[in-house]
Coordinates of C-alpha atoms and ligand atoms in Angstrom, one line a residue:
X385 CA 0.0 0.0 0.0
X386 CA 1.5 3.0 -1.3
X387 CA 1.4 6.9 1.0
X388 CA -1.4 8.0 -1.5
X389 CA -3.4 4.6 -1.5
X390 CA -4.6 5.5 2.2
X391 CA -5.1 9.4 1.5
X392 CA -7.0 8.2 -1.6
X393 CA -9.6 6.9 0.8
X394 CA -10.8 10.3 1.7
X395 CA -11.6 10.7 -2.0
X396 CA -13.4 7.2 -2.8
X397 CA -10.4 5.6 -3.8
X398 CA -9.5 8.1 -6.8
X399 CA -11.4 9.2 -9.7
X400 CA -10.1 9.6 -13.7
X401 CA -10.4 12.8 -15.1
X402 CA -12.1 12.7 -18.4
X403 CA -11.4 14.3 -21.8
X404 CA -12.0 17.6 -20.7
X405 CA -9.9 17.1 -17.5
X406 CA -13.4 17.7 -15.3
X407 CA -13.4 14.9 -12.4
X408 CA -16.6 13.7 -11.0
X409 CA -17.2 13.4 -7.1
X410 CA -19.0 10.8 -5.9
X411 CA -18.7 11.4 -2.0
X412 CA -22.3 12.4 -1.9
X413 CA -25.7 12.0 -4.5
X414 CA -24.7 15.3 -5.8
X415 CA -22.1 13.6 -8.4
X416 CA -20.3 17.2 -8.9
X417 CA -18.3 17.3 -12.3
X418 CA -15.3 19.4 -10.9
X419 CA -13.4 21.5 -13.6
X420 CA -9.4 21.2 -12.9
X421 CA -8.4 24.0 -9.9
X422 CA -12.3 24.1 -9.0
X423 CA -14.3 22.6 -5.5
X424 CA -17.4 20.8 -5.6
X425 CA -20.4 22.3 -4.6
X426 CA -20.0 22.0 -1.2
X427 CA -16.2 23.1 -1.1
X428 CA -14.7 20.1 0.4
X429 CA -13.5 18.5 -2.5
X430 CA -11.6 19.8 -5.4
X431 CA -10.1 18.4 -9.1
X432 CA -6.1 19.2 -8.0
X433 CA -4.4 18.6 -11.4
X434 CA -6.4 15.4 -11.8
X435 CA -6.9 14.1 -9.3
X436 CA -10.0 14.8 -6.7
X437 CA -8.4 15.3 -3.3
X438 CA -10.5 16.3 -0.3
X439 CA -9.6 19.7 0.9
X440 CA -9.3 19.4 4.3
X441 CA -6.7 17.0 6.1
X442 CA -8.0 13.9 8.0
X443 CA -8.0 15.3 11.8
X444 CA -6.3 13.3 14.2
X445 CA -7.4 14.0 17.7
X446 CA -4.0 12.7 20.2
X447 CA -4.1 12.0 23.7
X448 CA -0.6 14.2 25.0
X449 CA -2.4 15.2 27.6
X450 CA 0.1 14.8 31.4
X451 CA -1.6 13.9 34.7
X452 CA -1.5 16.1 37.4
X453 CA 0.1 19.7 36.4
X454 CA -1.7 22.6 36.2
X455 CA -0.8 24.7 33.3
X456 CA -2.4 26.4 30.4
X457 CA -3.4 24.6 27.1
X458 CA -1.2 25.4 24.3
X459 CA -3.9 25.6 22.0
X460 CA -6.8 27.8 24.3
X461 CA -9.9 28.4 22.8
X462 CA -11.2 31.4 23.0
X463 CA -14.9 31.4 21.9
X464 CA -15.0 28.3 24.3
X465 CA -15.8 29.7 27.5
X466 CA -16.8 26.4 29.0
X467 CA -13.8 24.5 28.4
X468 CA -10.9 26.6 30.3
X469 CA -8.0 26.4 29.4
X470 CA -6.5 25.2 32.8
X471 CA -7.8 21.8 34.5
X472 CA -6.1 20.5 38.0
X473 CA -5.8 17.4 36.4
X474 CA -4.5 17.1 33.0
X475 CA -3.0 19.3 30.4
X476 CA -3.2 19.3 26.5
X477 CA 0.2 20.4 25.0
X478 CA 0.6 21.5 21.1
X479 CA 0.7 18.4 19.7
X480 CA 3.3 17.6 17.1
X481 CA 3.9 14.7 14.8
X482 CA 6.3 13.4 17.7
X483 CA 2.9 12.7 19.7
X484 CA 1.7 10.4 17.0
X485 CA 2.2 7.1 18.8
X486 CA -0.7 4.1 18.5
X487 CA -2.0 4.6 22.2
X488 CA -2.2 8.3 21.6
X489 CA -3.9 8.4 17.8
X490 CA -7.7 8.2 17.7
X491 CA -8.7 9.1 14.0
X492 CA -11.6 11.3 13.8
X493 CA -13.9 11.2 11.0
X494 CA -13.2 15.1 10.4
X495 CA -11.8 15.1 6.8
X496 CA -12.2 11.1 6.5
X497 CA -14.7 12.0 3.9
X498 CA -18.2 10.6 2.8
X499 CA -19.2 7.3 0.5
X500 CA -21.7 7.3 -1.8
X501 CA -23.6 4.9 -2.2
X502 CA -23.4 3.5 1.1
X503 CA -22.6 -0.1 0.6
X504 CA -19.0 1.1 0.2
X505 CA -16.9 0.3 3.2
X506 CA -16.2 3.7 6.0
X507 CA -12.9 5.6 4.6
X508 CA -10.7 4.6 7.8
X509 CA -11.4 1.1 9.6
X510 CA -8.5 1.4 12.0
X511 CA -6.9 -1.5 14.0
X512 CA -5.8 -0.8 17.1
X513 CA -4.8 -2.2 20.4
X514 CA -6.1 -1.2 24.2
X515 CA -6.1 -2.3 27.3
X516 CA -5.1 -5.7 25.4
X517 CA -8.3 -5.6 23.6
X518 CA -8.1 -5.5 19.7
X519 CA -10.1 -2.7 18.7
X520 CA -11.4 -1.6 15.5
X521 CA -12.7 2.1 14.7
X522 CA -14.6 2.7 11.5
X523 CA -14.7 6.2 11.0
X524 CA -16.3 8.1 8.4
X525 CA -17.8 11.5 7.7
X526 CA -22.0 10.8 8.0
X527 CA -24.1 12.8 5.7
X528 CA -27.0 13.5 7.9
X529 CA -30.5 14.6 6.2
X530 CA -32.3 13.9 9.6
X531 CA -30.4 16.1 11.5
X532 CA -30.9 19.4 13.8
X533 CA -29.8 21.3 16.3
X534 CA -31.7 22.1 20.4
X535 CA -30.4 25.2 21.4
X536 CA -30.3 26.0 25.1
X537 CA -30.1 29.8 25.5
X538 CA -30.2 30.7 29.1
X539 CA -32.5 33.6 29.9
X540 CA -36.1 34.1 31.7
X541 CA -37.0 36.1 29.1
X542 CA -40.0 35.4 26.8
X543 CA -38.5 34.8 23.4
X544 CA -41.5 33.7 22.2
X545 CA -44.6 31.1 22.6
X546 CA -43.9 27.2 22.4
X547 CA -44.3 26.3 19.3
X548 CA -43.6 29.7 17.6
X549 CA -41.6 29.3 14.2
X550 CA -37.7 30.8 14.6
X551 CA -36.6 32.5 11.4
X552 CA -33.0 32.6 9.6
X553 CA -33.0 35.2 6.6
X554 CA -37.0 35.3 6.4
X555 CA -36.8 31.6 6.4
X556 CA -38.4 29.3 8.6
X557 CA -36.1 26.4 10.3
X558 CA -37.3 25.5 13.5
X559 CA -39.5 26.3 16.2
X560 CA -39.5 27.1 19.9
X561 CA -39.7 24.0 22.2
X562 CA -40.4 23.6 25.6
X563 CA -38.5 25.5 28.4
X564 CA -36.2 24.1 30.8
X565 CA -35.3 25.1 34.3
X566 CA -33.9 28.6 33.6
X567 CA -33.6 28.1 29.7
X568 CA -35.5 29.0 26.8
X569 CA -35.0 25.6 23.9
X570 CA -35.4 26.3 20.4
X571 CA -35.5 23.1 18.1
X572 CA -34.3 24.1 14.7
X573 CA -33.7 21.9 11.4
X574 CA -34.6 18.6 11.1
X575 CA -36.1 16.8 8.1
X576 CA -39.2 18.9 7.4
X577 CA -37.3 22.4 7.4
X578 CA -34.0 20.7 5.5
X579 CA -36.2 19.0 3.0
X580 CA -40.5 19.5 2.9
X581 CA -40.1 23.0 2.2
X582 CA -38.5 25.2 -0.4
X583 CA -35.3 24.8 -2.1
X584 CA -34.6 28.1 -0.1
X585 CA -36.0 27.1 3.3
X586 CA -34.1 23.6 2.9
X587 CA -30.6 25.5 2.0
X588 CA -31.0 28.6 4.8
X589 CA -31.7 25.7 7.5
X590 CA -28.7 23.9 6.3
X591 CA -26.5 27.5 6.6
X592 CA -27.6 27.8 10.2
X593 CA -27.2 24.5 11.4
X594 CA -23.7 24.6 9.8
X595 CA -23.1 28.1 11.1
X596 CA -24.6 27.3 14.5
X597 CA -22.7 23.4 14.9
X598 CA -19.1 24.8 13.8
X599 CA -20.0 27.5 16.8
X600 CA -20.6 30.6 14.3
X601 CA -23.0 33.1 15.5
X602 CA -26.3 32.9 14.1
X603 CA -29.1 35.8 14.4
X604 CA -32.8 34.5 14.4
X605 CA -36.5 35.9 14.9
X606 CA -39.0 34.5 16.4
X607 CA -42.9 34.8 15.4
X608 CA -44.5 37.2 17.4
X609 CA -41.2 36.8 20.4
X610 CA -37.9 38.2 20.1
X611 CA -35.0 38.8 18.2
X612 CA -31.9 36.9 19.2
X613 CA -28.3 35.5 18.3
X614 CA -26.8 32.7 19.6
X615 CA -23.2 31.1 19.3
X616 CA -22.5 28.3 21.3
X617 CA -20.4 28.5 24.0
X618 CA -21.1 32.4 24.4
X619 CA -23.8 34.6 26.0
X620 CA -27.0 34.9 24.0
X621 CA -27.9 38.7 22.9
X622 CA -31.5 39.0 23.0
X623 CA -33.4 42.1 21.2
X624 CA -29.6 43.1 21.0
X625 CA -29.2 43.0 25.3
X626 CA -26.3 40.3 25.7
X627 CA -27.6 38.2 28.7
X628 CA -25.4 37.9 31.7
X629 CA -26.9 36.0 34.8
X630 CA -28.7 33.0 34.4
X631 CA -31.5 32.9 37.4
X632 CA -30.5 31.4 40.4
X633 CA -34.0 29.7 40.3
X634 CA -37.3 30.2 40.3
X635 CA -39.3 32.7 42.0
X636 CA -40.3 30.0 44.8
X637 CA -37.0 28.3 44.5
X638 CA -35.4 31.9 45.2
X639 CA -37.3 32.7 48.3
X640 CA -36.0 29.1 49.5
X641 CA -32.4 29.5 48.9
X642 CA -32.5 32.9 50.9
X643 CA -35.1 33.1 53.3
X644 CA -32.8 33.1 56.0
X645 CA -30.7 35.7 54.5
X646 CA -33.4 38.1 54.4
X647 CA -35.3 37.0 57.9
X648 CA -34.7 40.0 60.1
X649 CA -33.8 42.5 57.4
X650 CA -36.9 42.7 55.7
X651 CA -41.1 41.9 56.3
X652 CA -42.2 40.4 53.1
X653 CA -40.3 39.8 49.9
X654 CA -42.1 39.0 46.7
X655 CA -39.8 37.2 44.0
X656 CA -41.5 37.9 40.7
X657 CA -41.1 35.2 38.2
X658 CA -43.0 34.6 35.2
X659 CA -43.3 30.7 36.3
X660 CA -43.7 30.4 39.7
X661 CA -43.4 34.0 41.5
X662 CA -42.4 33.3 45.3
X663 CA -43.9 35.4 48.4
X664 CA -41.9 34.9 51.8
X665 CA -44.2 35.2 54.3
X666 CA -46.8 32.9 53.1
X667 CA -44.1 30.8 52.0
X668 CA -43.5 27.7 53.4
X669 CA -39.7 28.9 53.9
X670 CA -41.6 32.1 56.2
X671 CA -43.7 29.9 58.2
X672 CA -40.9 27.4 59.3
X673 CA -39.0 30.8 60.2
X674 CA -42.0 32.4 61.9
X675 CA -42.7 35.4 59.9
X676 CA -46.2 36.6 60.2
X677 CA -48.3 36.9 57.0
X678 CA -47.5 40.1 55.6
X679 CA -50.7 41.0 54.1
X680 CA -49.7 42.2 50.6
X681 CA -51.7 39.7 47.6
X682 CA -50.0 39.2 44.4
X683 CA -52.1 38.8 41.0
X684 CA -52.1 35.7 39.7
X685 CA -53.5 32.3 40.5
X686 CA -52.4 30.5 43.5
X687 CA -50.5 27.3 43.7
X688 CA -49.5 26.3 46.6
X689 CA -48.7 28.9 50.0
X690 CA -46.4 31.3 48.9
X691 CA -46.4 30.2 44.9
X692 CA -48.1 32.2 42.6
X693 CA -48.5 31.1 38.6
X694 CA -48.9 33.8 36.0
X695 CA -48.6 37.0 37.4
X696 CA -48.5 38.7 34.7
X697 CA -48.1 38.0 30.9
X698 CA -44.2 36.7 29.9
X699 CA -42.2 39.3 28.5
X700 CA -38.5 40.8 28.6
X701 CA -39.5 42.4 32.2
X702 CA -38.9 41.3 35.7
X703 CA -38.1 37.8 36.2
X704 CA -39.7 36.7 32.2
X705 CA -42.8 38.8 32.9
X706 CA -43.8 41.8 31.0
X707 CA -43.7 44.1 33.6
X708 CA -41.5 47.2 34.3
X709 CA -43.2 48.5 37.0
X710 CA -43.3 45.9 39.7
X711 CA -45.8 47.6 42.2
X712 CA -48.4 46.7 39.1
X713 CA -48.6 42.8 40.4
X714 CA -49.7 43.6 43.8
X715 CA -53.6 43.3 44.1
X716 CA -54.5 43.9 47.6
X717 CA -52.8 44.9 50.9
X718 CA -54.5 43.6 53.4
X719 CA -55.1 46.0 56.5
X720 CA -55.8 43.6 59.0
X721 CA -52.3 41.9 58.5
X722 CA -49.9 44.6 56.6
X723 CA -48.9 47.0 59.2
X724 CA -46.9 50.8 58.9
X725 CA -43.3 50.6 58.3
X726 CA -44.0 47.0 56.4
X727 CA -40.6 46.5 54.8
X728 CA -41.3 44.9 50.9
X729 CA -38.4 43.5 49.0
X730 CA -39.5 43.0 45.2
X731 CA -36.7 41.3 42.8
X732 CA -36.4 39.1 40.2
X733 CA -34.9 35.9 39.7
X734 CA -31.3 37.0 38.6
X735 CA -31.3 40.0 41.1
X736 CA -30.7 42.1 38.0
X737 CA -34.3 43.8 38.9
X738 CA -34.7 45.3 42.7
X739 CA -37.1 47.6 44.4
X740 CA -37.4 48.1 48.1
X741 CA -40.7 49.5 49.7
X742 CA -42.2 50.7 53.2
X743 CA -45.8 50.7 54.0
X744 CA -46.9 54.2 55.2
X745 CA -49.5 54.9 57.5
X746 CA -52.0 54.0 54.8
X747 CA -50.4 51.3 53.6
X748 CA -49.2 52.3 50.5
X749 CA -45.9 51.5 49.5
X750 CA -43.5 54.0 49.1
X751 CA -40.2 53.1 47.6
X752 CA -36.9 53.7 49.4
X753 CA -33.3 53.1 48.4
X754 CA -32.0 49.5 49.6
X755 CA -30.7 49.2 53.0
X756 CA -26.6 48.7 52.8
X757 CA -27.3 45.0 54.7
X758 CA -30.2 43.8 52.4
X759 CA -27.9 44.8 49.4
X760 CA -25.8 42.2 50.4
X761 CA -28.5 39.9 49.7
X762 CA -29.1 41.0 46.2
X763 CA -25.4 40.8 45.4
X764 CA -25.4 37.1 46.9
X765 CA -28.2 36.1 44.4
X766 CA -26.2 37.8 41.6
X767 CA -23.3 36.0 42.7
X768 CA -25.5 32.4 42.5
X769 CA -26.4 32.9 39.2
X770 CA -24.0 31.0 36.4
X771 CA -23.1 33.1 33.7
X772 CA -26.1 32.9 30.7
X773 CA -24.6 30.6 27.7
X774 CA -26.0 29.6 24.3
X775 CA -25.8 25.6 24.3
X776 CA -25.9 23.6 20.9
X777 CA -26.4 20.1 20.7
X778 CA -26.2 18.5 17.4
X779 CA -28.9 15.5 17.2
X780 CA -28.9 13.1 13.8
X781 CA -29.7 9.8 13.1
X782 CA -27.1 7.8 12.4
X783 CA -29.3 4.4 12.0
X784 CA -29.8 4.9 8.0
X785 CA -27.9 3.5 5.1
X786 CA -24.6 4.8 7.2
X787 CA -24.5 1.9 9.1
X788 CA -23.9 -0.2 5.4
X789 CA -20.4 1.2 5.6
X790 CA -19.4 -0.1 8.7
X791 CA -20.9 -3.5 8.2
X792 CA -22.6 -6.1 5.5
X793 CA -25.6 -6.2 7.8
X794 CA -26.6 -3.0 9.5
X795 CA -29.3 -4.5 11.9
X796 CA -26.0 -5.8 13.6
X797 CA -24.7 -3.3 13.8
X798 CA -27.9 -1.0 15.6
X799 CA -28.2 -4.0 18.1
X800 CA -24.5 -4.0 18.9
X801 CA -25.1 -0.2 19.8
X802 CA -28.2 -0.9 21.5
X803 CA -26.1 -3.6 24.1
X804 CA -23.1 -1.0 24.4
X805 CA -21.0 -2.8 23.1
X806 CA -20.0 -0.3 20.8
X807 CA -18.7 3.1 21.7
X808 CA -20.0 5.8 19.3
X809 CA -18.1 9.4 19.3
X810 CA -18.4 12.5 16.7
X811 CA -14.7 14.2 16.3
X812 CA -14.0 12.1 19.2
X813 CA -16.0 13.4 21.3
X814 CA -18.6 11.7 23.3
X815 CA -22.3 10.7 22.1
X816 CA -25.4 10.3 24.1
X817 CA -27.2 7.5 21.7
X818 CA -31.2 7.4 22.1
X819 CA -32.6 4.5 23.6
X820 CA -35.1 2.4 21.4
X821 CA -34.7 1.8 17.7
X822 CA -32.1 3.3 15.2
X823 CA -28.8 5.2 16.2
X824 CA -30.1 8.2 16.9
X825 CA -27.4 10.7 18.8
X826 CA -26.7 14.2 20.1
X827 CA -23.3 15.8 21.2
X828 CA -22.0 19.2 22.3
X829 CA -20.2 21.3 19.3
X830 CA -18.2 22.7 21.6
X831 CA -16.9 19.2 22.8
X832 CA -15.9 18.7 19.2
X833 CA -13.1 20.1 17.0
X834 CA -13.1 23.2 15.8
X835 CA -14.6 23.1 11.9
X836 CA -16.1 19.8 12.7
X837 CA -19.2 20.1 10.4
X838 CA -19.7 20.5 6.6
X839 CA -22.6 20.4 4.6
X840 CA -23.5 18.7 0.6
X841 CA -26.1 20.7 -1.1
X842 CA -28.8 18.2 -1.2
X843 CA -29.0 20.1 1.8
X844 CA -28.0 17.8 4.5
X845 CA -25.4 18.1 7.1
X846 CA -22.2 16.4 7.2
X847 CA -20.3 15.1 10.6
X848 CA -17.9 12.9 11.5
X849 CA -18.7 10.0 13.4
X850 CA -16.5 7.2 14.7
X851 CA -18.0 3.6 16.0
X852 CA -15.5 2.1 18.3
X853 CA -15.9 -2.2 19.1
X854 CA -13.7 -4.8 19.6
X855 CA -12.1 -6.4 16.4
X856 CA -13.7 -9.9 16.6
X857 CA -17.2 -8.8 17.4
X858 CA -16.5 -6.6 14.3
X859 CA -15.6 -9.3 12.1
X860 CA -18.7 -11.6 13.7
X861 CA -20.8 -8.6 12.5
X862 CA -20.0 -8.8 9.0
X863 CA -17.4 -5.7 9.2
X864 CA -15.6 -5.0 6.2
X865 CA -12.8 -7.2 6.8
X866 CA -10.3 -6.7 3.8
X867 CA -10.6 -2.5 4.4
X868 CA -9.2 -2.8 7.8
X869 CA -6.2 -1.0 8.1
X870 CA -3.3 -0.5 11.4
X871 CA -3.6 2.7 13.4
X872 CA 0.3 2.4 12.7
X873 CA -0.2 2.4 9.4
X874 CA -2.3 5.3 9.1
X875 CA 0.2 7.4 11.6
X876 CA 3.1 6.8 8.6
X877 CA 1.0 6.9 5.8
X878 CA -1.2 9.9 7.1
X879 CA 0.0 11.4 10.1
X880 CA 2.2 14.1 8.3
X881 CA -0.4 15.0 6.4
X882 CA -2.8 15.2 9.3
X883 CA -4.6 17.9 11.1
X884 CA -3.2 17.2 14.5
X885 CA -6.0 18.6 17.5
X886 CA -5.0 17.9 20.9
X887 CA -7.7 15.7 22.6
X888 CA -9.8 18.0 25.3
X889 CA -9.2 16.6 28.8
X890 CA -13.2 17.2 29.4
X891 CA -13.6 14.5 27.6
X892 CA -13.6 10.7 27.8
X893 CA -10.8 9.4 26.0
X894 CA -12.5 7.0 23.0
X895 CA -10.8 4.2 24.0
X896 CA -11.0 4.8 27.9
X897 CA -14.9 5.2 27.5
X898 CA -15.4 1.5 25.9
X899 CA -12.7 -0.3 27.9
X900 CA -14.0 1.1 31.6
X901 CA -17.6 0.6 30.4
X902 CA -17.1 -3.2 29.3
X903 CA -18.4 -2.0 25.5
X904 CA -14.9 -2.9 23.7
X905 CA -14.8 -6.4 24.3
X906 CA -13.3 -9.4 23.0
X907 CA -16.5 -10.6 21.8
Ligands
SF4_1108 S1 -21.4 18.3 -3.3 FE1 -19.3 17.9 -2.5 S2 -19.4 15.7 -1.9 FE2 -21.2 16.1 -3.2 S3 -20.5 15.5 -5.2 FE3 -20.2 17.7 -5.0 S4 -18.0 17.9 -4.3 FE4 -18.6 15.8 -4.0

């Protein structure tokens, strides 16, 4: 096997150039004729003199990581805020073709490049030993029609009602899902959007997801909500605000965490949220401290003691709500309970919003700059709120025709996954896989190389994926036997030619993952 026989299988084993030099691609159902210094439509292969060469390098992700220092990564990433680029217990040095050793190489599919028609074996089927298990990684680059992206963008604010379409370019490709605890979700792309709508619906969703899974800022509208970008990894802007604090909790939540904190220092203290908006006194959190029922009703319909629903309407306000004015929630104060010189704390559930009240002799509340000591407060639920992130997880099914490329008889291959005894990862990184049928899997971008994704213009997505099993339950599985090539092998052969991307100590390391969960076995 010659050096270009194994870089020819990131190109489909070479294609002839015909009479007029044009080259045809057949890495995807496009079947691109590619004039000679030209790229295929989707710009990741190109006709170089002749011959069709995939433009970006196979990445190889290495494991020079060294227990137990403390020192920053030589290769920090800057738009990865979640990832620091210090950990207490292992470091990632700038790896080098030196690192390239078999225990250190796991070959990503990034740049492994696509087959077409699917029968054809994965580009790389990489031999390897572990733990003294034979291993066997067939890693290719999955072309992903049913594919999208949830986007976790913490904020109370109302972007915009469940089910209300999100926009990209006047385009709609997705829509807003349910929320989570302190998170709006949008669900955006899949099948429908990608390929049951127009040509220019199907290619705009395919330009966010792409934008939005190689962690590119994406802006987006929602119908009748808000206008918002999002890049993974960084704080969502919304109606051009960047948001800071993600709440500490919900309104009744809030009044838990701190009703000690305020005992003493205040009478009542009315935590508007646009969920669950907490009031102290009535609160089960007030009772066990003995505070006497304040007095002062909020709108809204009650829950439980102390836990009010809806408020108001959900807005950009105070705590999700639409209001501005936080006096305008308070329906009664009740005389035979409220006293003179009531103290009222009102904030939201990031601490962001804050007003601070005493009854006067009518009861009426008349607002007054914080006490110094209950400002402490505030700042402490300021200082309990994580920093607000846009999160994008990349779900696809992997359970299609893909699996033909890893094996003569896919079903095998879905119920080996379905045991565990195969370790799936995308760019190396780690894979929560579905339960039930098919091989259906999600994974953090920003857990992945950077540039991980591309795209074909059919439009679907394109991702690397890597299964991970043991060699002979490979081979009992129908895997491609004769395409299986040495990790060795593909370090001399490739790894000079090789994008080199220092595995992230965050995550598992491939091989560690299968071996300490009993998934690469002997068989
Ligand atoms: S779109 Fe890309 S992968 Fe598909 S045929 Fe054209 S160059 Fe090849």
């Amino acid at each position: 096997m010659t050096t270009r026989d194994l870089r020819d299988r990131t190109t489909d084993f070479g294609a002839e150039p015909d009479e007029n030099g044009l080259i045809r691609c057949d890495a995807c159902p496009v079947l691109c004729r590619i004039k000679p210094g030209r790229t295929g439509a989707c710009d990741r292969y190109a006709n170089d003199n002749g011959q069709l060469v995939r433009c970006a390098p196979v990445t190889l992700s290495i494991n020079n990581t060294t227990a137990g220092q403390l020192a920053k990564s030589a290769t920090p990433d800057p738009a990865d805020s979640r990832h620091p680029d210090t950990t207490e217990t292992a470091i990632a040095t700038a790896p080098s073709t030196d690192d390239l050793t078999p225990e250190t190489v796991f070959v990503t599919g990034i740049g492994s490049g696509t087959t077409y028609p699917d029968y054809k074996p994965a580009p790389f089927i990489v031999s390897a030993s572990h733990h003294g298990v034979d291993t066997v990684t067939v890693v290719t680059e999955g072309i992903f029609s049913y594919c999208g992206a949830r986007v976790k963008i913490d904020t109370d604010r109302h972007l915009g009602a469940e089910c209300a379409t999100v926009f990209a370019d006047g385009q709609a490709v997705g829509h807003v899902t349910t929320a989570e605890y302190g998170s709006q979700m949008l669900s955006l792309g899949g099948v429908h959007h990608l390929t049951g709508g127009s040509k220019k619906e199907g290619r705009v969703t395919c330009e966010t997801l792409l934008a939005l899974c190689n962690r590119e800022a994406v802006d987006l509208t929602i119908d009748n909500g808000a206008r918002i970008t999002v890049q993974a990894g960084q704080a969502p802007i919304v109606n051009g605000v960047p948001e800071s604090r993600m709440r500490v909790g919900c309104g009744s939540a809030t009044v838990g965490i701190f009703a000690q904190q305020w005992h003493g220092l205040v009478d009542e203290v009315i935590v508007v949220d646009d969920h669950i908006t907490g009031v102290l006194s009535e609160h089960q959190a007030g009772k066990c401290l003995n505070m006497p029922e304040a007095g002062v009703k909020v709108a809204g319909a009650k829950s439980t003691p102390g836990r009010y629903f809806k408020v108001a309407n959900p807005g950009q306000g105070w705590g999700g709500t639409d209001i501005s004015e936080p006096l305008s929630i308070i329906r009664t104060v009740d005389p035979s309970k409220a006293w003179a010189g009531l103290r009222l704390l009102m904030t939201s559930t990031t601490g962001e919003d804050v007003a601070y009240y005493v009854l006067d002799e009518q009861l009426q509340p008349v607002e007054q700059s914080v006490p110094p000591e209950l400002q402490l407060t505030i700042d402490r639920i300021g200082e309990n709120c994580e920093p607000s992130l846009a999160t994008v997880i990349f779900t696809a099914g992997a359970g299609g025709s893909l699996r033909a490329g890893v094996t003569e008889n896919p079903v095998r291959l879905t119920q080996a996954v379905a045991r565990g005894d195969v370790t799936i990862t995308m760019g190396g990184a780690p894979v929560y896989v579905m339960p039930g049928g098919g091989i259906t899997v999600m994974a953090d971008v920003l857990a992945m190389p950077l540039q991980s994704f591309g795209y074909v213009p059919t439009p679907a997505l394109v991702a690397p994926l890597e299964f991970t099993l043991s060699q002979s339950l490979y081979l009992d599985n129908g895997g491609h036997r004769d395409h299986i090539v040495s990790v060795d092998e593909v370090i001399r052969q490739l790894g000079p030619h090789s994008r080199l991307e220092s595995w992230l100590p965050s995550n598992p390391w491939p091989f560690d993952t299968g071996v300490s969960r009993g998934t690469i076995r002997s068989s």
